Coordinates of C-alpha atoms in Angstrom, one line a residue:
Chain A
A171 CA 82.0 150.0 67.6
Q172 CA 80.3 152.7 65.9
K173 CA 79.1 155.4 67.9
V174 CA 78.1 159.4 66.2
T175 CA 79.6 162.9 68.4
Q176 CA 77.2 165.9 68.6
A177 CA 79.7 168.1 70.9
Q178 CA 77.0 170.5 71.2
T179 CA 73.9 170.3 73.0
E180 CA 72.1 173.9 72.7
I181 CA 72.9 176.5 70.4
S182 CA 71.3 180.0 70.2
V183 CA 71.3 182.4 67.4
V184 CA 69.5 185.4 66.8
E185 CA 67.8 185.3 63.3
K186 CA 69.7 185.9 60.1
E187 CA 72.6 184.8 61.6
D188 CA 74.8 181.3 60.2
V189 CA 75.0 177.9 62.8
T190 CA 77.4 175.4 61.9
L191 CA 75.9 171.9 63.9
D192 CA 78.9 169.6 64.2
C193 CA 79.2 166.0 63.9
V194 CA 82.1 163.6 64.0
Y195 CA 81.0 159.9 63.5
E196 CA 83.2 156.5 64.3
T197 CA 83.1 153.1 62.3
R198 CA 85.5 150.6 61.0
D199 CA 83.4 150.2 57.9
T200 CA 84.6 151.4 54.7
T201 CA 81.0 151.4 53.2
Y202 CA 78.8 153.5 55.6
Y203 CA 76.4 156.5 55.4
L204 CA 75.4 159.9 56.6
F205 CA 71.9 161.2 57.0
W206 CA 71.0 164.3 58.9
Y207 CA 67.4 164.6 60.2
K208 CA 65.9 167.3 61.9
Q209 CA 62.5 167.5 64.3
P210 CA 60.9 170.4 65.3
P211 CA 58.5 171.0 68.2
S212 CA 56.1 168.7 66.8
G213 CA 58.0 165.6 67.1
E214 CA 58.2 164.6 63.4
L215 CA 61.5 163.6 62.2
V216 CA 62.8 165.0 58.8
F217 CA 65.3 163.7 56.8
L218 CA 67.6 166.2 55.7
I219 CA 70.0 164.7 53.6
R220 CA 72.2 161.5 53.0
R221 CA 75.5 160.9 52.1
N222 CA 77.7 158.2 51.2
S223 CA 81.5 157.6 52.4
F224 CA 82.8 157.5 49.0
D225 CA 81.1 160.4 48.2
E226 CA 82.8 163.5 49.4
Q227 CA 81.4 166.2 47.8
N228 CA 79.7 169.1 49.6
E229 CA 76.0 169.4 48.8
I230 CA 73.8 172.4 49.1
S231 CA 69.9 172.4 49.1
G232 CA 69.0 176.1 49.4
R233 CA 70.0 177.8 52.9
Y234 CA 71.4 174.5 53.9
S235 CA 74.6 173.4 53.2
W236 CA 77.3 170.4 54.0
N237 CA 80.6 169.6 54.5
F238 CA 81.8 165.9 54.5
Q239 CA 85.4 165.1 55.5
K240 CA 86.1 161.7 55.6
S241 CA 89.6 162.6 57.4
T242 CA 88.5 164.1 60.1
S243 CA 85.3 161.9 60.4
S244 CA 83.1 165.0 60.4
F245 CA 79.8 165.5 58.3
N246 CA 78.9 169.6 59.5
F247 CA 75.7 170.9 58.8
T248 CA 75.3 175.0 58.0
I249 CA 72.4 177.3 57.8
T250 CA 72.5 180.7 56.6
A251 CA 70.4 183.5 57.3
S252 CA 68.4 181.5 60.2
Q253 CA 65.0 181.8 60.6
V254 CA 63.0 181.4 63.8
V255 CA 61.2 177.9 61.7
D256 CA 64.5 176.7 61.8
S257 CA 64.4 176.2 65.6
A258 CA 64.4 172.7 66.1
V259 CA 66.4 169.3 67.1
Y260 CA 68.6 168.7 64.6
F261 CA 70.2 164.7 64.7
C262 CA 72.8 163.1 62.3
A263 CA 73.4 159.6 62.3
L264 CA 75.0 156.9 60.9
R265 CA 74.3 153.3 58.8
T266 CA 76.5 150.9 58.0
S267 CA 76.5 147.7 56.5
Y268 CA 74.7 146.5 58.7
D269 CA 71.4 148.4 57.9
K270 CA 71.4 149.2 61.8
V271 CA 71.2 153.8 61.9
I272 CA 73.2 155.2 65.2
F273 CA 71.9 158.6 66.0
G274 CA 73.9 160.9 67.6
P275 CA 73.0 162.5 70.7
G276 CA 71.1 165.5 69.0
T277 CA 71.5 169.7 68.6
S278 CA 68.9 171.4 70.2
L279 CA 68.7 174.8 68.4
S280 CA 66.9 177.9 69.2
V281 CA 66.5 180.8 67.1
I282 CA 65.6 183.8 68.0
P283 CA 63.4 186.7 66.4
Chain B
S1210 CA 59.2 158.6 50.0
A1211 CA 57.2 156.0 51.6
V1212 CA 54.6 157.5 53.9
I1213 CA 53.6 156.5 57.5
S1214 CA 51.0 157.0 59.8
Q1215 CA 50.7 155.6 63.5
K1216 CA 48.2 154.8 65.6
P1217 CA 47.6 156.4 68.8
S1218 CA 49.5 159.7 68.1
R1219 CA 49.3 159.6 72.3
D1220 CA 47.9 157.7 75.4
I1221 CA 47.7 157.8 78.8
C1222 CA 47.9 154.1 80.2
Q1223 CA 48.1 153.2 83.7
R1224 CA 50.2 151.1 85.2
G1225 CA 50.2 147.5 84.4
T1226 CA 48.5 147.7 81.5
S1227 CA 49.5 146.7 78.2
L1228 CA 49.4 149.7 74.4
T1229 CA 49.5 148.1 70.8
I1230 CA 50.7 150.8 68.3
Q1231 CA 49.8 150.4 65.0
C1232 CA 52.2 151.4 62.0
Q1233 CA 50.9 151.6 58.4
V1234 CA 53.1 152.3 55.4
D1235 CA 51.9 153.4 52.3
S1236 CA 53.4 151.3 49.8
Q1237 CA 55.6 147.8 50.7
V1238 CA 59.0 148.0 51.9
T1239 CA 61.7 146.1 53.3
M1240 CA 62.8 147.0 56.4
M1241 CA 60.5 148.7 59.2
F1242 CA 62.0 149.7 62.8
W1243 CA 61.0 150.7 65.6
Y1244 CA 62.8 153.0 68.4
R1245 CA 62.2 154.9 71.4
Q1246 CA 62.8 158.3 72.2
Q1247 CA 62.9 158.9 76.2
P1248 CA 62.1 162.5 76.9
G1249 CA 64.8 164.8 75.8
Q1250 CA 66.9 161.9 74.5
S1251 CA 68.0 160.8 70.9
L1252 CA 66.6 157.4 69.2
T1253 CA 67.5 154.2 70.4
L1254 CA 66.7 151.3 68.4
I1255 CA 64.0 148.4 69.7
A1256 CA 63.8 146.0 67.3
T1257 CA 63.7 145.4 63.4
A1258 CA 60.2 144.1 62.5
N1259 CA 60.8 141.5 60.5
Q1260 CA 58.3 140.1 57.3
G1261 CA 57.1 136.5 58.6
S1262 CA 60.0 135.3 61.3
E1263 CA 60.6 136.8 64.8
A1264 CA 61.4 140.3 65.1
T1265 CA 65.5 141.7 66.0
Y1266 CA 66.3 142.8 68.9
E1267 CA 69.1 145.0 70.3
S1268 CA 70.4 144.9 73.4
G1269 CA 68.1 146.0 76.8
F1270 CA 64.8 145.1 74.5
V1271 CA 63.3 141.4 74.9
I1272 CA 60.3 140.0 73.3
D1273 CA 58.4 139.9 76.1
K1274 CA 58.5 143.1 77.1
F1275 CA 58.0 144.6 73.7
P1276 CA 56.6 142.1 71.1
I1277 CA 56.4 143.0 67.1
S1278 CA 54.3 141.5 65.1
R1279 CA 54.9 141.8 61.0
P1280 CA 52.0 140.5 59.2
N1281 CA 52.9 142.1 55.5
L1282 CA 55.5 144.5 54.2
T1283 CA 52.5 147.5 55.4
F1284 CA 52.2 147.2 58.2
S1285 CA 53.6 146.4 61.9
T1286 CA 52.7 146.8 65.6
L1287 CA 54.6 147.4 68.5
T1288 CA 53.3 146.4 71.9
V1289 CA 54.5 147.4 75.0
S1290 CA 53.6 145.1 77.6
N1291 CA 53.3 145.4 81.3
M1292 CA 53.9 149.4 81.4
S1293 CA 55.5 151.1 84.1
P1294 CA 56.1 154.7 84.4
E1295 CA 60.0 154.5 82.8
D1296 CA 58.5 153.5 79.5
S1297 CA 56.9 156.8 79.2
S1298 CA 58.2 157.6 76.1
I1299 CA 57.5 158.7 72.8
Y1300 CA 57.5 155.4 70.4
L1301 CA 58.7 156.2 66.6
C1302 CA 58.3 153.7 63.8
S1303 CA 60.6 154.1 60.9
A1304 CA 60.8 152.5 57.2
A1305 CA 63.4 152.2 54.1
E1306 CA 62.4 151.0 50.9
T1307 CA 64.4 148.4 49.0
G1308 CA 67.6 150.1 47.4
V1309 CA 67.2 153.0 49.5
Y1310 CA 69.8 153.9 52.3
E1311 CA 67.5 156.9 54.6
Q1312 CA 65.0 155.7 56.7
Y1313 CA 61.3 157.4 57.1
F1314 CA 59.8 157.8 60.3
G1315 CA 56.1 158.6 61.5
P1316 CA 54.8 160.6 63.6
G1317 CA 55.2 158.9 67.1
T1318 CA 53.1 157.8 69.2
R1319 CA 53.2 159.7 72.9
L1320 CA 53.0 157.3 75.6
T1321 CA 52.6 158.4 78.9
V1322 CA 52.5 155.5 82.2
T1323 CA 50.6 156.6 85.2

């Protein structure tokens, strides 16, 4: 069975703090894809990153970084020096060879000025 | 990345009526999907819209309630039929291009059923 768990329902941080959003996934497929999406209060889902199962290289993009570890089935997302504009719901998602994307329950991040 | 638009952006409908939501993509895409997002919840896949054939529905969703059309590679519609207050949700269209694994999403349609 495929499953995505985001154990943190809500997180509040003060501006400029670093914050890590956790994502744990389950799949029996050897080929799969992991994603992070951001959903700001406006409601539109914004694609942030994709990771392939065969590429465990971590990635950094500006203040965002992602840590993919197959050994623990985790794909965590860190925001460095958080800003108010980072306030949103963040979804981790999994796509397997059957093309369906399964979304985690989401983590609501509030950055307080 | 594909740019996706949806119409209407929001609507308030009466119980028992139907609403058709349109999804337009600015380029030809292989796959189009419809999701439902209930208030404060995650996204749930309703169906995959297949061009030239019937949509593929997920468990718990049926064609009579959510008929879907996909007449070409850039356009799809979702109808929410015989609505009840439980259908109040955001309905999202998404698309994936050939060889691209991530899906891109439209802005969503916020539906309220009274």
